[in-house]
Amino acid sequence: MFKTQKEIMNRIDNSNFGAFTTYDFLDLASYKTISKALELLEDDGYLKKARRGIYYKPRFNTTLGIECMPDLNDVAMAIARQYNWEIIPSGNHALNLIGVSTQVPSKIIYISSGPYREYEVGSNKIIFKHSTTREIASLRKNNLIAIQAIKELGKENINEDEIKLINRFLDDDDKKEILKGIRTTSWIYEILRRTACIL
């Protein structure tokens, strides 16, 4: 078991993932062995449990003097990997990532290739809403997030400051993809095209 624990620890230390499930380590050993190893790492204090089946490496904020909970987005990504779902931030979460909203929501929403699901993480909630393939098509991720943000703002409510924020969120490759033409609602594409044309 020690060997498996050490392999899990090495992977976590060398990964940029912020949360993990048993399925992230199944190439190392059997499901039962990995589950037991994760439990032992939790008992030793190396890992903590965000919710049933989802672990994270605890971090301590010395400035605030508190232990940091895992980022909800990291937990959502771990769940998506576990079930092999494609997910895209939606609603206020998309606005927060782009910078339109500065408030970190306690409830984050994703559109997903999987079924509708809700997960409690401490006092927060992660919601996955099933969506059509079109909404999570093979576009660049930032463009998919921008589409969700524009939908959340609404055709009549989006302003020039918000368009500029979306422009700054997108990189040159994102903008090239937009200008080549992408499949989405016509009014959303028109706003995306405007963001891509800002110098």
PDB file of C-alpha atoms in Angstrom:
ATOM      1  CA  MET A   1       0.000   0.000   0.000  1.00  0.00           C
ATOM      2  CA  PHE A   2       2.912   2.344   0.763  1.00  0.00           C
ATOM      3  CA  LYS A   3       4.050   2.177  -2.873  1.00  0.00           C
ATOM      4  CA  THR A   4       0.586   3.138  -4.131  1.00  0.00           C
ATOM      5  CA  GLN A   5       0.316   6.007  -1.653  1.00  0.00           C
ATOM      6  CA  LYS A   6       3.702   7.316  -2.742  1.00  0.00           C
ATOM      7  CA  GLU A   7       2.719   7.122  -6.440  1.00  0.00           C
ATOM      8  CA  ILE A   8      -0.523   9.004  -5.713  1.00  0.00           C
ATOM      9  CA  MET A   9       1.363  11.669  -3.751  1.00  0.00           C
ATOM     10  CA  ASN A  10       3.903  12.097  -6.561  1.00  0.00           C
ATOM     11  CA  ARG A  11       1.147  12.510  -9.121  1.00  0.00           C
ATOM     12  CA  ILE A  12      -0.697  15.074  -6.999  1.00  0.00           C
ATOM     13  CA  ASP A  13       2.503  17.038  -6.345  1.00  0.00           C
ATOM     14  CA  ASN A  14       3.294  17.162 -10.073  1.00  0.00           C
ATOM     15  CA  SER A  15      -0.246  17.891 -11.241  1.00  0.00           C
ATOM     16  CA  ASN A  16      -1.988  21.216 -11.765  1.00  0.00           C
ATOM     17  CA  PHE A  17      -5.316  19.657 -10.760  1.00  0.00           C
ATOM     18  CA  GLY A  18      -6.744  21.069  -7.543  1.00  0.00           C
ATOM     19  CA  ALA A  19      -9.043  18.159  -6.680  1.00  0.00           C
ATOM     20  CA  PHE A  20      -9.005  14.435  -7.378  1.00  0.00           C
ATOM     21  CA  THR A  21     -11.158  11.328  -7.447  1.00  0.00           C
ATOM     22  CA  THR A  22     -10.256   7.642  -7.436  1.00  0.00           C
ATOM     23  CA  TYR A  23     -10.601   7.646 -11.223  1.00  0.00           C
ATOM     24  CA  ASP A  24      -7.573   9.937 -11.584  1.00  0.00           C
ATOM     25  CA  PHE A  25      -5.335   7.096 -10.375  1.00  0.00           C
ATOM     26  CA  LEU A  26      -6.837   3.894 -11.770  1.00  0.00           C
ATOM     27  CA  ASP A  27      -3.815   3.344 -14.025  1.00  0.00           C
ATOM     28  CA  LEU A  28      -1.756   2.828 -10.858  1.00  0.00           C
ATOM     29  CA  ALA A  29      -3.757   0.063  -9.166  1.00  0.00           C
ATOM     30  CA  SER A  30      -7.241  -1.395  -8.721  1.00  0.00           C
ATOM     31  CA  TYR A  31     -10.208   0.739  -7.673  1.00  0.00           C
ATOM     32  CA  LYS A  32     -10.240  -0.882  -4.223  1.00  0.00           C
ATOM     33  CA  THR A  33      -6.494  -0.307  -3.707  1.00  0.00           C
ATOM     34  CA  ILE A  34      -6.682   3.349  -4.811  1.00  0.00           C
ATOM     35  CA  SER A  35      -9.723   4.019  -2.618  1.00  0.00           C
ATOM     36  CA  LYS A  36      -7.944   2.591   0.419  1.00  0.00           C
ATOM     37  CA  ALA A  37      -4.754   4.543  -0.369  1.00  0.00           C
ATOM     38  CA  LEU A  38      -6.716   7.807  -0.580  1.00  0.00           C
ATOM     39  CA  GLU A  39      -8.390   7.050   2.755  1.00  0.00           C
ATOM     40  CA  LEU A  40      -4.984   6.448   4.369  1.00  0.00           C
ATOM     41  CA  LEU A  41      -3.587   9.672   2.886  1.00  0.00           C
ATOM     42  CA  GLU A  42      -6.589  11.475   4.369  1.00  0.00           C
ATOM     43  CA  ASP A  43      -5.968   9.810   7.761  1.00  0.00           C
ATOM     44  CA  ASP A  44      -2.335  10.994   7.586  1.00  0.00           C
ATOM     45  CA  GLY A  45      -3.452  14.581   6.841  1.00  0.00           C
ATOM     46  CA  TYR A  46      -1.871  14.677   3.386  1.00  0.00           C
ATOM     47  CA  LEU A  47      -5.316  14.916   1.745  1.00  0.00           C
ATOM     48  CA  LYS A  48      -8.694  16.205   2.826  1.00  0.00           C
ATOM     49  CA  LYS A  49     -12.135  15.360   1.534  1.00  0.00           C
ATOM     50  CA  ALA A  50     -14.117  18.082  -0.276  1.00  0.00           C
ATOM     51  CA  ARG A  51     -17.129  15.780  -0.402  1.00  0.00           C
ATOM     52  CA  ARG A  52     -17.685  12.053  -0.685  1.00  0.00           C
ATOM     53  CA  GLY A  53     -15.209  10.627  -3.206  1.00  0.00           C
ATOM     54  CA  ILE A  54     -13.411  13.939  -3.918  1.00  0.00           C
ATOM     55  CA  TYR A  55     -10.089  14.786  -2.294  1.00  0.00           C
ATOM     56  CA  TYR A  56      -7.775  17.793  -2.302  1.00  0.00           C
ATOM     57  CA  LYS A  57      -4.375  18.698  -0.896  1.00  0.00           C
ATOM     58  CA  PRO A  58      -4.926  21.221   1.910  1.00  0.00           C
ATOM     59  CA  ARG A  59      -3.273  24.637   1.631  1.00  0.00           C
ATOM     60  CA  PHE A  60      -2.804  27.129   4.458  1.00  0.00           C
ATOM     61  CA  ASN A  61      -3.149  30.881   3.944  1.00  0.00           C
ATOM     62  CA  THR A  62      -0.552  32.346   6.291  1.00  0.00           C
ATOM     63  CA  THR A  63      -1.830  35.905   5.762  1.00  0.00           C
ATOM     64  CA  LEU A  64      -5.362  35.086   6.870  1.00  0.00           C
ATOM     65  CA  GLY A  65      -4.323  32.271   9.198  1.00  0.00           C
ATOM     66  CA  ILE A  66      -6.854  29.862   7.733  1.00  0.00           C
ATOM     67  CA  GLU A  67      -6.853  26.677   5.707  1.00  0.00           C
ATOM     68  CA  CYS A  68      -8.131  27.164   2.158  1.00  0.00           C
ATOM     69  CA  MET A  69     -10.967  25.080   0.809  1.00  0.00           C
ATOM     70  CA  PRO A  70     -10.505  23.764  -2.744  1.00  0.00           C
ATOM     71  CA  ASP A  71     -11.628  25.944  -5.617  1.00  0.00           C
ATOM     72  CA  LEU A  72     -15.135  24.934  -6.687  1.00  0.00           C
ATOM     73  CA  ASN A  73     -13.997  24.883 -10.306  1.00  0.00           C
ATOM     74  CA  ASP A  74     -11.328  22.287  -9.407  1.00  0.00           C
ATOM     75  CA  VAL A  75     -13.979  20.130  -7.739  1.00  0.00           C
ATOM     76  CA  ALA A  76     -16.248  20.465 -10.786  1.00  0.00           C
ATOM     77  CA  MET A  77     -13.399  19.461 -13.099  1.00  0.00           C
ATOM     78  CA  ALA A  78     -12.664  16.390 -10.950  1.00  0.00           C
ATOM     79  CA  ILE A  79     -16.316  15.324 -11.155  1.00  0.00           C
ATOM     80  CA  ALA A  80     -16.298  15.864 -14.929  1.00  0.00           C
ATOM     81  CA  ARG A  81     -13.156  13.743 -15.341  1.00  0.00           C
ATOM     82  CA  GLN A  82     -14.707  10.999 -13.241  1.00  0.00           C
ATOM     83  CA  TYR A  83     -17.757  10.723 -15.486  1.00  0.00           C
ATOM     84  CA  ASN A  84     -16.030  11.752 -18.730  1.00  0.00           C
ATOM     85  CA  TRP A  85     -18.271  14.808 -19.146  1.00  0.00           C
ATOM     86  CA  GLU A  86     -17.464  17.893 -21.175  1.00  0.00           C
ATOM     87  CA  ILE A  87     -18.347  20.960 -19.093  1.00  0.00           C
ATOM     88  CA  ILE A  88     -18.347  24.722 -19.693  1.00  0.00           C
ATOM     89  CA  PRO A  89     -18.833  27.425 -17.014  1.00  0.00           C
ATOM     90  CA  SER A  90     -22.188  29.139 -17.381  1.00  0.00           C
ATOM     91  CA  GLY A  91     -24.325  31.866 -15.797  1.00  0.00           C
ATOM     92  CA  ASN A  92     -22.716  34.082 -13.155  1.00  0.00           C
ATOM     93  CA  HIS A  93     -19.705  31.767 -13.035  1.00  0.00           C
ATOM     94  CA  ALA A  94     -18.883  32.618 -16.671  1.00  0.00           C
ATOM     95  CA  LEU A  95     -19.300  36.338 -15.888  1.00  0.00           C
ATOM     96  CA  ASN A  96     -16.986  35.966 -12.903  1.00  0.00           C
ATOM     97  CA  LEU A  97     -14.256  34.257 -14.966  1.00  0.00           C
ATOM     98  CA  ILE A  98     -14.376  37.009 -17.581  1.00  0.00           C
ATOM     99  CA  GLY A  99     -14.354  39.773 -14.984  1.00  0.00           C
ATOM    100  CA  VAL A 100     -17.816  41.201 -15.655  1.00  0.00           C
ATOM    101  CA  SER A 101     -18.775  40.211 -12.111  1.00  0.00           C
ATOM    102  CA  THR A 102     -16.287  40.461  -9.240  1.00  0.00           C
ATOM    103  CA  GLN A 103     -18.414  38.502  -6.784  1.00  0.00           C
ATOM    104  CA  VAL A 104     -17.447  34.845  -6.379  1.00  0.00           C
ATOM    105  CA  PRO A 105     -20.741  32.934  -6.520  1.00  0.00           C
ATOM    106  CA  SER A 106     -21.551  30.322  -3.874  1.00  0.00           C
ATOM    107  CA  LYS A 107     -23.471  28.406  -6.558  1.00  0.00           C
ATOM    108  CA  ILE A 108     -21.653  27.710  -9.803  1.00  0.00           C
ATOM    109  CA  ILE A 109     -23.353  26.375 -12.918  1.00  0.00           C
ATOM    110  CA  TYR A 110     -21.925  24.424 -15.840  1.00  0.00           C
ATOM    111  CA  ILE A 111     -23.484  23.228 -19.030  1.00  0.00           C
ATOM    112  CA  SER A 112     -22.538  19.605 -19.443  1.00  0.00           C
ATOM    113  CA  SER A 113     -22.629  16.670 -21.831  1.00  0.00           C
ATOM    114  CA  GLY A 114     -23.800  14.599 -18.857  1.00  0.00           C
ATOM    115  CA  PRO A 115     -27.148  14.508 -17.032  1.00  0.00           C
ATOM    116  CA  TYR A 116     -28.483  17.156 -14.656  1.00  0.00           C
ATOM    117  CA  ARG A 117     -26.696  16.868 -11.306  1.00  0.00           C
ATOM    118  CA  GLU A 118     -26.288  18.961  -8.160  1.00  0.00           C
ATOM    119  CA  TYR A 119     -23.439  18.582  -5.656  1.00  0.00           C
ATOM    120  CA  GLU A 120     -23.046  20.192  -2.233  1.00  0.00           C
ATOM    121  CA  VAL A 121     -19.476  21.225  -1.362  1.00  0.00           C
ATOM    122  CA  GLY A 122     -19.462  22.701   2.136  1.00  0.00           C
ATOM    123  CA  SER A 123     -21.888  25.623   2.032  1.00  0.00           C
ATOM    124  CA  ASN A 124     -21.570  25.884  -1.761  1.00  0.00           C
ATOM    125  CA  LYS A 125     -23.283  24.145  -4.640  1.00  0.00           C
ATOM    126  CA  ILE A 126     -22.134  22.925  -8.046  1.00  0.00           C
ATOM    127  CA  ILE A 127     -24.833  22.432 -10.680  1.00  0.00           C
ATOM    128  CA  PHE A 128     -24.390  20.604 -13.978  1.00  0.00           C
ATOM    129  CA  LYS A 129     -27.112  21.256 -16.563  1.00  0.00           C
ATOM    130  CA  HIS A 130     -27.379  18.933 -19.531  1.00  0.00           C
ATOM    131  CA  SER A 131     -26.926  20.748 -22.800  1.00  0.00           C
ATOM    132  CA  THR A 132     -27.010  20.067 -26.495  1.00  0.00           C
ATOM    133  CA  THR A 133     -23.823  19.104 -28.310  1.00  0.00           C
ATOM    134  CA  ARG A 134     -24.010  22.426 -30.146  1.00  0.00           C
ATOM    135  CA  GLU A 135     -23.453  24.397 -26.928  1.00  0.00           C
ATOM    136  CA  ILE A 136     -20.343  22.424 -26.007  1.00  0.00           C
ATOM    137  CA  ALA A 137     -19.052  21.910 -29.520  1.00  0.00           C
ATOM    138  CA  SER A 138     -15.357  21.743 -30.308  1.00  0.00           C
ATOM    139  CA  LEU A 139     -14.713  25.485 -30.063  1.00  0.00           C
ATOM    140  CA  ARG A 140     -11.889  26.943 -28.023  1.00  0.00           C
ATOM    141  CA  LYS A 141     -12.791  26.937 -24.340  1.00  0.00           C
ATOM    142  CA  ASN A 142     -12.589  30.724 -23.890  1.00  0.00           C
ATOM    143  CA  ASN A 143     -15.021  31.226 -26.783  1.00  0.00           C
ATOM    144  CA  LEU A 144     -17.475  28.792 -25.195  1.00  0.00           C
ATOM    145  CA  ILE A 145     -17.224  30.676 -21.884  1.00  0.00           C
ATOM    146  CA  ALA A 146     -17.714  33.993 -23.713  1.00  0.00           C
ATOM    147  CA  ILE A 147     -20.856  32.639 -25.395  1.00  0.00           C
ATOM    148  CA  GLN A 148     -22.275  31.622 -22.003  1.00  0.00           C
ATOM    149  CA  ALA A 149     -21.431  35.047 -20.531  1.00  0.00           C
ATOM    150  CA  ILE A 150     -23.127  36.857 -23.414  1.00  0.00           C
ATOM    151  CA  LYS A 151     -26.218  34.666 -23.025  1.00  0.00           C
ATOM    152  CA  GLU A 152     -26.320  35.476 -19.314  1.00  0.00           C
ATOM    153  CA  LEU A 153     -26.071  39.228 -19.946  1.00  0.00           C
ATOM    154  CA  GLY A 154     -28.756  39.170 -22.634  1.00  0.00           C
ATOM    155  CA  LYS A 155     -29.055  40.811 -26.024  1.00  0.00           C
ATOM    156  CA  GLU A 156     -30.533  44.081 -24.761  1.00  0.00           C
ATOM    157  CA  ASN A 157     -28.389  44.447 -21.629  1.00  0.00           C
ATOM    158  CA  ILE A 158     -24.782  43.974 -22.732  1.00  0.00           C
ATOM    159  CA  ASN A 159     -22.807  47.223 -22.863  1.00  0.00           C
ATOM    160  CA  GLU A 160     -19.521  48.424 -24.361  1.00  0.00           C
ATOM    161  CA  ASP A 161     -17.567  48.013 -21.113  1.00  0.00           C
ATOM    162  CA  GLU A 162     -18.638  44.372 -20.927  1.00  0.00           C
ATOM    163  CA  ILE A 163     -17.714  43.839 -24.579  1.00  0.00           C
ATOM    164  CA  LYS A 164     -14.240  45.239 -23.819  1.00  0.00           C
ATOM    165  CA  LEU A 165     -13.875  42.852 -20.871  1.00  0.00           C
ATOM    166  CA  ILE A 166     -14.758  39.907 -23.104  1.00  0.00           C
ATOM    167  CA  ASN A 167     -12.221  41.182 -25.645  1.00  0.00           C
ATOM    168  CA  ARG A 168      -9.483  41.150 -22.989  1.00  0.00           C
ATOM    169  CA  PHE A 169     -10.514  37.645 -21.901  1.00  0.00           C
ATOM    170  CA  LEU A 170     -10.030  36.252 -25.425  1.00  0.00           C
ATOM    171  CA  ASP A 171      -6.554  35.681 -26.860  1.00  0.00           C
ATOM    172  CA  ASP A 172      -5.531  36.094 -30.502  1.00  0.00           C
ATOM    173  CA  ASP A 173      -6.287  32.474 -31.396  1.00  0.00           C
ATOM    174  CA  ASP A 174      -9.753  32.756 -29.834  1.00  0.00           C
ATOM    175  CA  LYS A 175     -10.447  35.843 -31.960  1.00  0.00           C
ATOM    176  CA  LYS A 176      -9.174  34.181 -35.140  1.00  0.00           C
ATOM    177  CA  GLU A 177     -11.606  31.312 -34.545  1.00  0.00           C
ATOM    178  CA  ILE A 178     -14.472  33.781 -34.115  1.00  0.00           C
ATOM    179  CA  LEU A 179     -13.642  35.711 -37.277  1.00  0.00           C
ATOM    180  CA  LYS A 180     -13.563  32.506 -39.301  1.00  0.00           C
ATOM    181  CA  GLY A 181     -17.211  32.022 -38.316  1.00  0.00           C
ATOM    182  CA  ILE A 182     -18.639  29.803 -35.576  1.00  0.00           C
ATOM    183  CA  ARG A 183     -22.001  28.166 -35.055  1.00  0.00           C
ATOM    184  CA  THR A 184     -24.079  29.972 -32.470  1.00  0.00           C
ATOM    185  CA  THR A 185     -27.173  32.193 -32.276  1.00  0.00           C
ATOM    186  CA  SER A 186     -26.878  35.077 -34.742  1.00  0.00           C
ATOM    187  CA  TRP A 187     -27.097  37.897 -32.151  1.00  0.00           C
ATOM    188  CA  ILE A 188     -24.478  36.192 -29.963  1.00  0.00           C
ATOM    189  CA  TYR A 189     -22.157  35.803 -32.933  1.00  0.00           C
ATOM    190  CA  GLU A 190     -22.556  39.463 -33.830  1.00  0.00           C
ATOM    191  CA  ILE A 191     -21.442  40.466 -30.318  1.00  0.00           C
ATOM    192  CA  LEU A 192     -18.559  37.989 -30.431  1.00  0.00           C
ATOM    193  CA  ARG A 193     -17.486  39.407 -33.786  1.00  0.00           C
ATOM    194  CA  ARG A 194     -17.496  42.913 -32.321  1.00  0.00           C
ATOM    195  CA  THR A 195     -15.305  41.784 -29.419  1.00  0.00           C
ATOM    196  CA  ALA A 196     -12.866  40.120 -31.809  1.00  0.00           C
ATOM    197  CA  CYS A 197     -12.531  43.282 -33.906  1.00  0.00           C
ATOM    198  CA  ILE A 198     -11.533  45.585 -31.026  1.00  0.00           C
ATOM    199  CA  LEU A 199      -7.867  46.552 -31.356  1.00  0.00           C
TER     200      LEU A 199
END
